[in-house]
mmCIF file of C-alpha atoms and ligand atoms in Angstrom:
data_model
loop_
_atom_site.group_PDB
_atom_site.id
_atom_site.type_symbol
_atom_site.label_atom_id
_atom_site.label_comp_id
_atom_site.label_asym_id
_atom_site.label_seq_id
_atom_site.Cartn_x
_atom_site.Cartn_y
_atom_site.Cartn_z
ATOM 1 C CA UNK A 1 -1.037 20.716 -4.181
ATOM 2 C CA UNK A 2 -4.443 20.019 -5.831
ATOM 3 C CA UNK A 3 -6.356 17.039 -4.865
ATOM 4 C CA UNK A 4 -7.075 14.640 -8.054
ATOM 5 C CA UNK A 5 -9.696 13.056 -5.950
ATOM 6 C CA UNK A 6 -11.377 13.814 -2.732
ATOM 7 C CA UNK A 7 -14.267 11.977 -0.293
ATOM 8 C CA UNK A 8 -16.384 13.707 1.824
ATOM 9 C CA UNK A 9 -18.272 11.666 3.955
ATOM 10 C CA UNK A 10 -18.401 8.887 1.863
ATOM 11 C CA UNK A 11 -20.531 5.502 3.035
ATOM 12 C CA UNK A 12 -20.583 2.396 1.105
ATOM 13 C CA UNK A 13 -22.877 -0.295 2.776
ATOM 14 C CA UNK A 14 -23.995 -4.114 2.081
ATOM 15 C CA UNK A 15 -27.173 -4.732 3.145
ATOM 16 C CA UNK A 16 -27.470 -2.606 6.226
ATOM 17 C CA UNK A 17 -23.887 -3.462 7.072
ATOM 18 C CA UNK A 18 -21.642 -0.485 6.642
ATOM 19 C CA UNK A 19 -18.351 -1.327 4.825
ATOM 20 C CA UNK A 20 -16.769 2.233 4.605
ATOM 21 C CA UNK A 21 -17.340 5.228 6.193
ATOM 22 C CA UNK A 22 -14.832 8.114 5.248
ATOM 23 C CA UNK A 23 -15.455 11.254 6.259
ATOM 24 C CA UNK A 24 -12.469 12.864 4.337
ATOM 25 C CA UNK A 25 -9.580 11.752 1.867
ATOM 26 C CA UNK A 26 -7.973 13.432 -0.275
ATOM 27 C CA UNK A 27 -5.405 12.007 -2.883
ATOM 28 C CA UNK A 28 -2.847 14.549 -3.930
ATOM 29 C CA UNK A 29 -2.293 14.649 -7.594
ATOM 30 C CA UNK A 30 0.990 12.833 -8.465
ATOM 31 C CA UNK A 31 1.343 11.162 -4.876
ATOM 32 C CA UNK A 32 2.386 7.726 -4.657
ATOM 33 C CA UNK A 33 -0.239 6.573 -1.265
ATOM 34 C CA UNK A 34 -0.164 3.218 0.068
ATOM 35 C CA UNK A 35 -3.302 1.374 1.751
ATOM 36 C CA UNK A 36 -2.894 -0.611 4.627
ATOM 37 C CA UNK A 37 -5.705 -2.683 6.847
ATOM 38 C CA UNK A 38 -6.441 -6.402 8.005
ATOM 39 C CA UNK A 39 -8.659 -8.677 5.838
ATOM 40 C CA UNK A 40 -12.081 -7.339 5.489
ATOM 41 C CA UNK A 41 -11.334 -3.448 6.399
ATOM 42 C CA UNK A 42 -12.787 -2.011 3.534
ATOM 43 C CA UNK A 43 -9.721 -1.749 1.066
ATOM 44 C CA UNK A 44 -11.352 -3.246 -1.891
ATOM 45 C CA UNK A 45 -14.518 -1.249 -1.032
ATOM 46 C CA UNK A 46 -12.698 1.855 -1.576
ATOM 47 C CA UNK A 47 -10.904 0.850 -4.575
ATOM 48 C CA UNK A 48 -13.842 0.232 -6.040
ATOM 49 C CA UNK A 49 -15.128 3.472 -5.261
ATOM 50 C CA UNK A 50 -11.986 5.214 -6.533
ATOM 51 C CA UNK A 51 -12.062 3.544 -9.582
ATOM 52 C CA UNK A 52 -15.868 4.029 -10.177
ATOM 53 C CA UNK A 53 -16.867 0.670 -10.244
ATOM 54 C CA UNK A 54 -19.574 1.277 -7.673
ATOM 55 C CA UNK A 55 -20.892 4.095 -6.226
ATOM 56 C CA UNK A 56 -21.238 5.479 -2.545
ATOM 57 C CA UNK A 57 -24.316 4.941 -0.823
ATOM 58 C CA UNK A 58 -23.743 8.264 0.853
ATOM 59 C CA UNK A 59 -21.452 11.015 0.149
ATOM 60 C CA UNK A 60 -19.806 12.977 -2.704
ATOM 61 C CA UNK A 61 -16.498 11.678 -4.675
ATOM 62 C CA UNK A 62 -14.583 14.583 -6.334
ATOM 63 C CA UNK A 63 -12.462 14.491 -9.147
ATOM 64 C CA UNK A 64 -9.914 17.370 -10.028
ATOM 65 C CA UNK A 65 -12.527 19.569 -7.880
ATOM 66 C CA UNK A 66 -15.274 18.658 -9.470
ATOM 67 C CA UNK A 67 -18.387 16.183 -8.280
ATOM 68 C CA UNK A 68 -17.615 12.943 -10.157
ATOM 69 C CA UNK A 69 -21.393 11.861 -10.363
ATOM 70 C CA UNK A 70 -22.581 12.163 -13.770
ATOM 71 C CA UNK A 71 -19.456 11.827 -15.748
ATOM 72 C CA UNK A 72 -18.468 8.031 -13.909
ATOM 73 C CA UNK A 73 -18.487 6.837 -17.786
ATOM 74 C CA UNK A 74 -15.833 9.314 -18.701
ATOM 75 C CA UNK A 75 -13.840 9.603 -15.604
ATOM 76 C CA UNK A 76 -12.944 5.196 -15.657
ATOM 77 C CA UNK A 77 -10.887 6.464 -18.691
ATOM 78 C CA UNK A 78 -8.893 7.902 -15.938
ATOM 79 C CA UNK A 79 -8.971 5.711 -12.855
ATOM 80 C CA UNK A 80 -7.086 1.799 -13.635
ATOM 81 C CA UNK A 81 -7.778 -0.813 -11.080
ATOM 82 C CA UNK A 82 -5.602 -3.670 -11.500
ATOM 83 C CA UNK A 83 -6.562 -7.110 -9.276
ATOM 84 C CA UNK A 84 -4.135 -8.508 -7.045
ATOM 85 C CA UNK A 85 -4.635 -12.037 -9.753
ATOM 86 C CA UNK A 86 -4.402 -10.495 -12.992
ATOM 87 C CA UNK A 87 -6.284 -11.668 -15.625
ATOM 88 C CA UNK A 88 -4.313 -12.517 -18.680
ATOM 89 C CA UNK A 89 -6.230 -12.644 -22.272
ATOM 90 C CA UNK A 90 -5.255 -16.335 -23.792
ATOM 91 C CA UNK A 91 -3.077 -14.354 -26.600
ATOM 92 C CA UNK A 92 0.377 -13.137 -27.193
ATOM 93 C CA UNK A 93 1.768 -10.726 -24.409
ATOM 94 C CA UNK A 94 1.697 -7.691 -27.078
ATOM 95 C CA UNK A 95 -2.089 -8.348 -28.026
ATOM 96 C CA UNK A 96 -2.637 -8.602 -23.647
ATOM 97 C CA UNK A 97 -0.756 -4.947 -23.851
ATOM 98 C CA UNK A 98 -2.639 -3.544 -26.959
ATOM 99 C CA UNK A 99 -5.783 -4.863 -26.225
ATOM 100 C CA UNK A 100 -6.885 -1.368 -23.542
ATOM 101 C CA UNK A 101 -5.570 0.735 -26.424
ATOM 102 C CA UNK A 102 -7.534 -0.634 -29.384
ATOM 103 C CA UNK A 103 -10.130 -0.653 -27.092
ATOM 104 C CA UNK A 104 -10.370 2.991 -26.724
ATOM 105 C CA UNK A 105 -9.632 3.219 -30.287
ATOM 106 C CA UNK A 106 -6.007 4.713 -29.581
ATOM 107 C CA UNK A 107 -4.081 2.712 -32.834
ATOM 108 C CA UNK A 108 -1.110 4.688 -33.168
ATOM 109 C CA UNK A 109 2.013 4.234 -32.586
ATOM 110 C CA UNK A 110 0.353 0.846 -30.947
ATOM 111 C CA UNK A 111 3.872 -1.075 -31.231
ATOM 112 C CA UNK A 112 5.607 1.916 -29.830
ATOM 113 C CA UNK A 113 3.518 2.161 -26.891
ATOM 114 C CA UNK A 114 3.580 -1.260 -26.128
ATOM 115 C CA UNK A 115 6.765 -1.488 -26.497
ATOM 116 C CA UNK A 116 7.399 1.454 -24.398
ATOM 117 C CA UNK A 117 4.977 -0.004 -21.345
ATOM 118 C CA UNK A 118 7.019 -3.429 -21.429
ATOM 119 C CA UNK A 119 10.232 -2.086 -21.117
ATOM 120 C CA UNK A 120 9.035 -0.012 -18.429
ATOM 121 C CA UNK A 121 8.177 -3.127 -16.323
ATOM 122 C CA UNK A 122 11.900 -4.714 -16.717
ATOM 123 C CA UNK A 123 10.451 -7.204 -20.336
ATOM 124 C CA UNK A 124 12.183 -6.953 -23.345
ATOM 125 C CA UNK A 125 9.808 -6.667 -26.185
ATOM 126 C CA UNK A 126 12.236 -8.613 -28.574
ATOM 127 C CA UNK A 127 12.400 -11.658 -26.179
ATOM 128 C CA UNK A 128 8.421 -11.408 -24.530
ATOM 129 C CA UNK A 129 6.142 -9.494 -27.375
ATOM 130 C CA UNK A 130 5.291 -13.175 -28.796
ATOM 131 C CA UNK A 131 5.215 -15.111 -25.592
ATOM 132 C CA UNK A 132 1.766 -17.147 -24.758
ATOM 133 C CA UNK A 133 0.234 -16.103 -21.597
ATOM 134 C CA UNK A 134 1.199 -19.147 -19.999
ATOM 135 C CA UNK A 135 5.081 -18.802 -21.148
ATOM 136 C CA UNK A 136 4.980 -16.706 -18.160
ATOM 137 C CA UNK A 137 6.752 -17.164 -14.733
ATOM 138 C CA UNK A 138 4.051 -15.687 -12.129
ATOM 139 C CA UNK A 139 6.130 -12.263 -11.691
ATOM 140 C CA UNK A 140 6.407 -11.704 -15.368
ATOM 141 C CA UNK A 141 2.637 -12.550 -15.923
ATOM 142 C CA UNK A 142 2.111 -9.504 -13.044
ATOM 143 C CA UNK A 143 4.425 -7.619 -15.074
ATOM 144 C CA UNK A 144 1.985 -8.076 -18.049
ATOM 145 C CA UNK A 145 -0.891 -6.987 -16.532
ATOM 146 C CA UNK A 146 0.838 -3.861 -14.636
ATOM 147 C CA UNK A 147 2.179 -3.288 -18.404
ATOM 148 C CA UNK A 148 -1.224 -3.072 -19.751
ATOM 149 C CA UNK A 149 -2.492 -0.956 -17.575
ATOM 150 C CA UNK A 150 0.174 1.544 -17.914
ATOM 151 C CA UNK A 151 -0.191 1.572 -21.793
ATOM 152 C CA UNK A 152 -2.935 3.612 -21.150
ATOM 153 C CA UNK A 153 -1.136 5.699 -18.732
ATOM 154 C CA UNK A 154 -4.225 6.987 -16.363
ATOM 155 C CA UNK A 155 -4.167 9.532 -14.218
ATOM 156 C CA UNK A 156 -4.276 7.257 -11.491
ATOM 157 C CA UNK A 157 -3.734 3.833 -11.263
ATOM 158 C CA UNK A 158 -4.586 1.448 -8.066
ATOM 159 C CA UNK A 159 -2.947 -1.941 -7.634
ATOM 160 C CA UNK A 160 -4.393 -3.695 -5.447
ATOM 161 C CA UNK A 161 -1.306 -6.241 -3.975
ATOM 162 C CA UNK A 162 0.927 -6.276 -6.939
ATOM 163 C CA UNK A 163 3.584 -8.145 -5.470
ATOM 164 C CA UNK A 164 1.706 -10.523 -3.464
ATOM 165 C CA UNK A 165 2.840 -13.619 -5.537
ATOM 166 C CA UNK A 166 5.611 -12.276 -7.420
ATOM 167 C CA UNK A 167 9.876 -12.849 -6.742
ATOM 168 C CA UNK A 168 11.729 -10.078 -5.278
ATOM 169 C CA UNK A 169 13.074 -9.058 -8.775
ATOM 170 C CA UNK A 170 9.595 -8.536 -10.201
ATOM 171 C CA UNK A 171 8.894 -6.782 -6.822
ATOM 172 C CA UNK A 172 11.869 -4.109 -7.016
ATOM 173 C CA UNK A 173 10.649 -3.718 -11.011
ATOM 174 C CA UNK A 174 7.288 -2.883 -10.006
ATOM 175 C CA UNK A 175 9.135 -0.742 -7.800
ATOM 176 C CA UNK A 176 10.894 1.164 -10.350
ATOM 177 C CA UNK A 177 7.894 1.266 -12.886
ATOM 178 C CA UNK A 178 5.802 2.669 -10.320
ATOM 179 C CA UNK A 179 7.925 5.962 -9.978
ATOM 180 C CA UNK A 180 8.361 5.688 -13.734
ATOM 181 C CA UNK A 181 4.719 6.272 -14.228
ATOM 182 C CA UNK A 182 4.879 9.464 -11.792
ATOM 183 C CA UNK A 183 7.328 10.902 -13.223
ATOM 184 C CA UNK A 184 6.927 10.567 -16.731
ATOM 185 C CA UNK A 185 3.331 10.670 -16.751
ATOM 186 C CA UNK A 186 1.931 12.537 -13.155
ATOM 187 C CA UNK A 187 0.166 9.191 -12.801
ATOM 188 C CA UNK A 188 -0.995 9.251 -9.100
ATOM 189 C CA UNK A 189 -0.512 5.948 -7.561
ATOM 190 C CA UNK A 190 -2.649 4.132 -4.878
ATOM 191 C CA UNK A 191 -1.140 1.129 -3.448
ATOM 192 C CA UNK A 192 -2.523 -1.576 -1.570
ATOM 193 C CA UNK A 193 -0.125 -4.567 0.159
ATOM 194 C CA UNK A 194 0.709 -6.552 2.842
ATOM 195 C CA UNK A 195 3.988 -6.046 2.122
ATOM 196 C CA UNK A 196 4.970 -3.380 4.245
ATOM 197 C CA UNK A 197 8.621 -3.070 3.403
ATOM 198 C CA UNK A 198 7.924 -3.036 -0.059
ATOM 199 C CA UNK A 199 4.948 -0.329 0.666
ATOM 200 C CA UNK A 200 6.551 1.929 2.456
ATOM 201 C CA UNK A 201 9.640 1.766 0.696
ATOM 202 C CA UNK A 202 7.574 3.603 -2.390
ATOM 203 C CA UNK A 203 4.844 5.543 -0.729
ATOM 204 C CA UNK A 204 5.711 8.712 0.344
ATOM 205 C CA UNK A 205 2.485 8.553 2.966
ATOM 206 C CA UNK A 206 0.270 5.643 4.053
ATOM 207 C CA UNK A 207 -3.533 5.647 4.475
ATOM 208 C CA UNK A 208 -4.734 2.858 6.943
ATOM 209 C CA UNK A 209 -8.018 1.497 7.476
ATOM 210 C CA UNK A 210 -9.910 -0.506 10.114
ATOM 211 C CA UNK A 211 -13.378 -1.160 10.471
ATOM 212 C CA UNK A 212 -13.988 0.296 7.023
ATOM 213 C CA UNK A 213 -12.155 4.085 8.930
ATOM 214 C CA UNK A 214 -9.342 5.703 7.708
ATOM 215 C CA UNK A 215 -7.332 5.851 11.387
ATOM 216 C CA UNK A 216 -4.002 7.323 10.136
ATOM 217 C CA UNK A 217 -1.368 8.755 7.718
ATOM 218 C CA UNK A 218 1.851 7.819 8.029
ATOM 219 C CA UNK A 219 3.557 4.081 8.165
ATOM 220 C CA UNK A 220 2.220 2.825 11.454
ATOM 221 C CA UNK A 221 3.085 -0.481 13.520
ATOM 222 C CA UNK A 222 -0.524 -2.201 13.941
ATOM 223 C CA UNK A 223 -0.922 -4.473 17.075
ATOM 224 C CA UNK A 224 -3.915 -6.582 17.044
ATOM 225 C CA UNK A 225 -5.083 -8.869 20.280
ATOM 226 C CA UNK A 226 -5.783 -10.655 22.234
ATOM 227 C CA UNK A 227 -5.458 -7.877 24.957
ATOM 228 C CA UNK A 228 -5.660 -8.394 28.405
ATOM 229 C CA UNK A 229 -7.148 -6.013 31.072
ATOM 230 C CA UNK A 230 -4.532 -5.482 33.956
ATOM 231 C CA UNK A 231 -5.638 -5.100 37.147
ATOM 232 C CA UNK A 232 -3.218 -1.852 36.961
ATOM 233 C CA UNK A 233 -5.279 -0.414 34.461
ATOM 234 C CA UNK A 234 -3.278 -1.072 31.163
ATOM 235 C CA UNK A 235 -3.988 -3.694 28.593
ATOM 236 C CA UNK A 236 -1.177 -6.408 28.072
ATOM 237 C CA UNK A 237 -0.434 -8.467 24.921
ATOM 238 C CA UNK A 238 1.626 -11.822 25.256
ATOM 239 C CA UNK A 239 4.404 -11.731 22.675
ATOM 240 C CA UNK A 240 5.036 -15.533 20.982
ATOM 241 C CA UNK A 241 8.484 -15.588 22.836
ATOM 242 C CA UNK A 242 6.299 -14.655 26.682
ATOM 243 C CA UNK A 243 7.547 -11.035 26.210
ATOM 244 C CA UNK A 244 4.836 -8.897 27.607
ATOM 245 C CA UNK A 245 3.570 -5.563 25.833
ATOM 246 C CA UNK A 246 1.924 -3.025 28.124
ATOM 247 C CA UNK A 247 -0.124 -0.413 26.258
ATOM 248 C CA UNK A 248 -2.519 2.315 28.385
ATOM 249 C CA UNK A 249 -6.076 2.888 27.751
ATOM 250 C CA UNK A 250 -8.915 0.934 27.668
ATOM 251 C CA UNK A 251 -9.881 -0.853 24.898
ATOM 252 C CA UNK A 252 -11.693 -4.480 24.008
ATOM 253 C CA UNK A 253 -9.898 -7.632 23.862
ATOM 254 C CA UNK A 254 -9.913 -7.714 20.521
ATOM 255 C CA UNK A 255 -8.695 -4.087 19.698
ATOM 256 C CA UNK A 256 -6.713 -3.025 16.840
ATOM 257 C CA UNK A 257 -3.381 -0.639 18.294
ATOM 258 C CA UNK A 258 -1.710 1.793 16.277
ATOM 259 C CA UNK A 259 1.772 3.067 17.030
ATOM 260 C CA UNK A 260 3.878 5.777 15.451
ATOM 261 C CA UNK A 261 7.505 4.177 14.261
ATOM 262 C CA UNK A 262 8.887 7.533 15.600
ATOM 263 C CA UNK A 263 7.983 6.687 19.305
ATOM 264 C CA UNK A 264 10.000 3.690 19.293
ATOM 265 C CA UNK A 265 13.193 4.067 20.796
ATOM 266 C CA UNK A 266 16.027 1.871 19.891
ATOM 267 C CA UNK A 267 19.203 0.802 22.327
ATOM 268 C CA UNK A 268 22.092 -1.226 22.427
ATOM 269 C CA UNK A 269 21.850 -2.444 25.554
ATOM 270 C CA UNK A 270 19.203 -2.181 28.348
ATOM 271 C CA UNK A 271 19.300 1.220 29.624
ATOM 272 C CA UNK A 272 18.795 1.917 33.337
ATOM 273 C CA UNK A 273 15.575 4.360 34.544
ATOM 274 C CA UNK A 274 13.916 4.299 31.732
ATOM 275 C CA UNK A 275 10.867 5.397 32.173
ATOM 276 C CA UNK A 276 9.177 3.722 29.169
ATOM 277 C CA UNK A 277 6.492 0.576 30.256
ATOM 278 C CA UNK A 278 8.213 -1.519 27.125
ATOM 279 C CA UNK A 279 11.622 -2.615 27.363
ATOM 280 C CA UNK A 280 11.518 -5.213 24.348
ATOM 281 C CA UNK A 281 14.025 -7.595 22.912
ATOM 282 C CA UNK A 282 14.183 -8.346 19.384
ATOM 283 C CA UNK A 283 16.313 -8.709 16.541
ATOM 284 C CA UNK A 284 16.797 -5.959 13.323
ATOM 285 C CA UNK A 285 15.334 -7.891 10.574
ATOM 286 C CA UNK A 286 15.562 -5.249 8.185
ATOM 287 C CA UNK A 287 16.294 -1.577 7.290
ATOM 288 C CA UNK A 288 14.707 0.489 4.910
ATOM 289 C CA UNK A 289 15.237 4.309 3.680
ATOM 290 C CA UNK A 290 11.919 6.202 3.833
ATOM 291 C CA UNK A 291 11.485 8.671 0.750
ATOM 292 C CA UNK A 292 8.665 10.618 2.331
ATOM 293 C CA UNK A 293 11.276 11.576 5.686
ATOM 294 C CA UNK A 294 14.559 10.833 4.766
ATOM 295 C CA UNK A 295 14.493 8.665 7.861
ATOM 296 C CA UNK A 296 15.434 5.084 7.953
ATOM 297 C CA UNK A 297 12.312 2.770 8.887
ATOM 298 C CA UNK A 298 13.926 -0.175 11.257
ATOM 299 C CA UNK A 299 12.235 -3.023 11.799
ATOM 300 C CA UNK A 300 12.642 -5.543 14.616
ATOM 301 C CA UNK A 301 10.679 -9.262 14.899
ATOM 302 C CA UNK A 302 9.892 -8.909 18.566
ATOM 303 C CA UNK A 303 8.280 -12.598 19.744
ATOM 304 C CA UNK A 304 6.509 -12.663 16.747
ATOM 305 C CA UNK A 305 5.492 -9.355 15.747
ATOM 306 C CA UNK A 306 7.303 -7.200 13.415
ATOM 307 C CA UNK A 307 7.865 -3.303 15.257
ATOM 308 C CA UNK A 308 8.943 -0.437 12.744
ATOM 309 C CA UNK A 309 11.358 2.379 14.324
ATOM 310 C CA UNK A 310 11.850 5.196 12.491
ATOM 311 C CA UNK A 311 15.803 6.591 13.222
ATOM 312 C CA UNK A 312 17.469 9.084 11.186
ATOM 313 C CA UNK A 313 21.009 7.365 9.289
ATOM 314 C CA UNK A 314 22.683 9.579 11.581
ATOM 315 C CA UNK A 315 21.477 7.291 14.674
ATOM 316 C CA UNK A 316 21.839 4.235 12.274
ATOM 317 C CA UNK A 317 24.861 4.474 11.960
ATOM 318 C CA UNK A 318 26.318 5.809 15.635
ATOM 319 C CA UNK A 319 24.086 2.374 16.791
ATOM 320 C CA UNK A 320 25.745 0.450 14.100
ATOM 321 C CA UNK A 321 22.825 -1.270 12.988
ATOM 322 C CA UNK A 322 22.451 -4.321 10.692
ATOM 323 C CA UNK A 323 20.007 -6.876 9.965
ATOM 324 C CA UNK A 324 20.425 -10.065 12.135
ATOM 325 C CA UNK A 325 21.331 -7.966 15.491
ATOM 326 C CA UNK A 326 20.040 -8.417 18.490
ATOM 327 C CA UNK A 327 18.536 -4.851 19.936
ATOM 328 C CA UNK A 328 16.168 -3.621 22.698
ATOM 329 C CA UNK A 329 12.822 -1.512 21.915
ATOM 330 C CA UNK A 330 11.525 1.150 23.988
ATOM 331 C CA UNK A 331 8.208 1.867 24.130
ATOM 332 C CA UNK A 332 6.043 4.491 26.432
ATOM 333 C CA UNK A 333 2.572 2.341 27.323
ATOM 334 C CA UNK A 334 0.800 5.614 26.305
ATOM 335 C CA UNK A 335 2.510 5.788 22.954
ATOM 336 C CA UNK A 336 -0.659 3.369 21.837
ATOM 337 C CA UNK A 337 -3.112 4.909 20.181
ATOM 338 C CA UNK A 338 -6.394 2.664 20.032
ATOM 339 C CA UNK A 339 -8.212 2.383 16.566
HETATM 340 P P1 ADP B 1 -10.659 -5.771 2.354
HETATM 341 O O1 ADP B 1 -10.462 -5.525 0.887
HETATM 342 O O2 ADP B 1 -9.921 -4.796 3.228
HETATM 343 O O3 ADP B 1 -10.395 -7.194 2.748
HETATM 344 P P2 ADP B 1 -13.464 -5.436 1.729
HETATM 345 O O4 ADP B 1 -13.601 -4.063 1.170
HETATM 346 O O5 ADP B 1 -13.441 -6.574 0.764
HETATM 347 O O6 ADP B 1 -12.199 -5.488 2.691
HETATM 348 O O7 ADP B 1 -14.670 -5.705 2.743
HETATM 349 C C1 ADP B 1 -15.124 -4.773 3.719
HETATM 350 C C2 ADP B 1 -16.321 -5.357 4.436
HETATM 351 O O8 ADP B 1 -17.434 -5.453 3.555
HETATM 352 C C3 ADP B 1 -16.098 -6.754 4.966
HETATM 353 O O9 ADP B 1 -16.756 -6.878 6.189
HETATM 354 C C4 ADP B 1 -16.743 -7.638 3.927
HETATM 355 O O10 ADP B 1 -17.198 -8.843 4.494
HETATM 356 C C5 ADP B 1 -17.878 -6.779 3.433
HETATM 357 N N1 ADP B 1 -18.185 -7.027 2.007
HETATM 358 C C6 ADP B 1 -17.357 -6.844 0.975
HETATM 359 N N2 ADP B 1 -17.955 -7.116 -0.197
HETATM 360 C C7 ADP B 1 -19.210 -7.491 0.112
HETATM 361 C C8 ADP B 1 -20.345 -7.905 -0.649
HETATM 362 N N3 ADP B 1 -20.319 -7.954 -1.981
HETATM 363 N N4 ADP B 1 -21.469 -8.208 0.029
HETATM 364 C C9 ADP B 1 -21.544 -8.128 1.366
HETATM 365 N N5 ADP B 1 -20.521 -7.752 2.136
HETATM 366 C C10 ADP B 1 -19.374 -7.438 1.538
#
């Protein structure tokens, strides 16, 4: 596969403070890639970069193989960035859709087009064309905007939490227009949410960040503090419900911990001679299919946190899982990796 874009030792800094420091990603062309990291990790930092709105401090962006610097003007034709609150002109929802194409001069077949881009976001143009922006529930507003950026159908398009405020029926059609815009178009897809089921439902890998780094690829279960130094040498984490996590290593009370849904076992009941540190109780809260594995991503609310497992159906269904029961989770201590 060819990379559309490609950092090499990218560094974006405020002030002195560095905000990003990548020292390689690559997006595939026609990969759907969601972006995962606490508040203040550097995600809109590198959307910004991707979508050429600023420019790295350090370090060389690529674009198709080629060094973006020099042609920014003509490459944002290419790169969409739409805002986790979308701004809505104060005009019809057809002139909101149109308004990126007359823009760029691109007139015909304007109705078409528009028409086209609604549809593919679950609005009928007959019953929403002449709506007022604010004849718009809050999902269907989303809609609009995710609508007008598709109308111009760039090679890739980043959406920075586009289901953040938005019902579950306006999150399942973003779903669905999403893989529309791959497949009709190539459109390579960058994703950024908080939503993890709904992320990695539709990414097919998962870039996460911390401390402005890229640590992984891959859905991962993040564990932030407070940690606690043993006096056996591992680091313990008080669960809400006074379940105790034991993870090996050293690391600062206030590290972030990374674990791979494939290390997490799940049983029935609670096995003898185990020799995993984490025996865990918790309850399947829900199930999802992963496209990227064909593995089903479990998830479990464990005294407050939420732990992904990934099990293939065949385990799924010999356990007889289902959302509401009660399981236990077994985790090594070294299975943490610290980021
Ligand atoms: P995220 O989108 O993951 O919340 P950001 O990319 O917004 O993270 O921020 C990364 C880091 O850069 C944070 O520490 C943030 O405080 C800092 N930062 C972001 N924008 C600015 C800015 N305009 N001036 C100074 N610091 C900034």
């Amino acid at each position: 596969m060819t990379a559309l874009m490609e950092l090499h030792g990218v560094v974006r800094r405020y002030g002195d403070r560095v905000a990003l420091k990548v020292d390689h990603l690559s997006l595939e062309e026609g990969r759907i890639v969601g972006l995962v990291g606490p508040n203040g990790s550097g995600k809109t930092t590198l959307l910004r970069l991707l979508a050429f709105l600023d420019r790295p401090d350090e370090g060389t962006i690529l674009f198709r193989g080629e060094e973006a610097q020099g042609r920014r003007e003509a490459l944002r034709r290419e790169v969409t960035l739409l805002l986790q609150e979308p701004f809505l002109l104060k005009r019809s929802v057809f002139e909101n859709v149109a308004y990126g194409l007359k823009l760029r001069g691109e007139k015909e077949h304007l109705k078409s087009r528009v028409d086209e881009a609604l549809r593919s976001v679950g609005l009928d143009p007959a019953r929403f064309a002449r709506r007022l922006w604010f004849q718009l529930s809050g999902g269907e507003a989303q809609r609009v905007a995710l609508a007008s950026r598709l109308v111009l159908r760039p090679r890739l398009l980043l959406l920075d939490e586009p289901t953040a405020s938005v019902d579950l029926h306006s999150a399942s059609l973003i779903h669905e227009a999403v893989l529309r815009a791959r497949r009709d178009w190539g459109t390579t897809l960058l994703l950024v949410s908080h939503d993890l089921a709904w992320l990695y439902d539709v990414a097919e890998e998962v870039v996460a960040l911390y401390g402005g780094r890229v640590s992984e690829r891959g859905p991962e279960n993040l564990v932030a503090g407070p940690w606690i130094q043993s006096k056996e040498g591992v680091l313990k984490r008080r669960l809400d419900d006074g379940q105790i996590l034991v993870a090996s290593g050293s690391a600062d009370a206030k590290a972030l911990a990374a674990l791979d849904p494939s290390s997490v076992v799940v049983s029935l009941d609670r096995p003898q001679g185990t020799s995993a540190r984490n025996l865990l109780k918790g309850t399947v809260s829900q199930m999802t299919y992963e496209n990227a594995s064909g593995r089903v991503l479990v998830k479990v609310l464990v005294g407050g946190l939420a732990l992904t497992a990934r099990l293939t159906d065949h385990s799924v269904r010999e356990l007889g899982l289902h959302p509401g029961l009660e399981v236990f989770l077994l985790i090594k201590a070294s299975a943490f990796r610290w980021l």
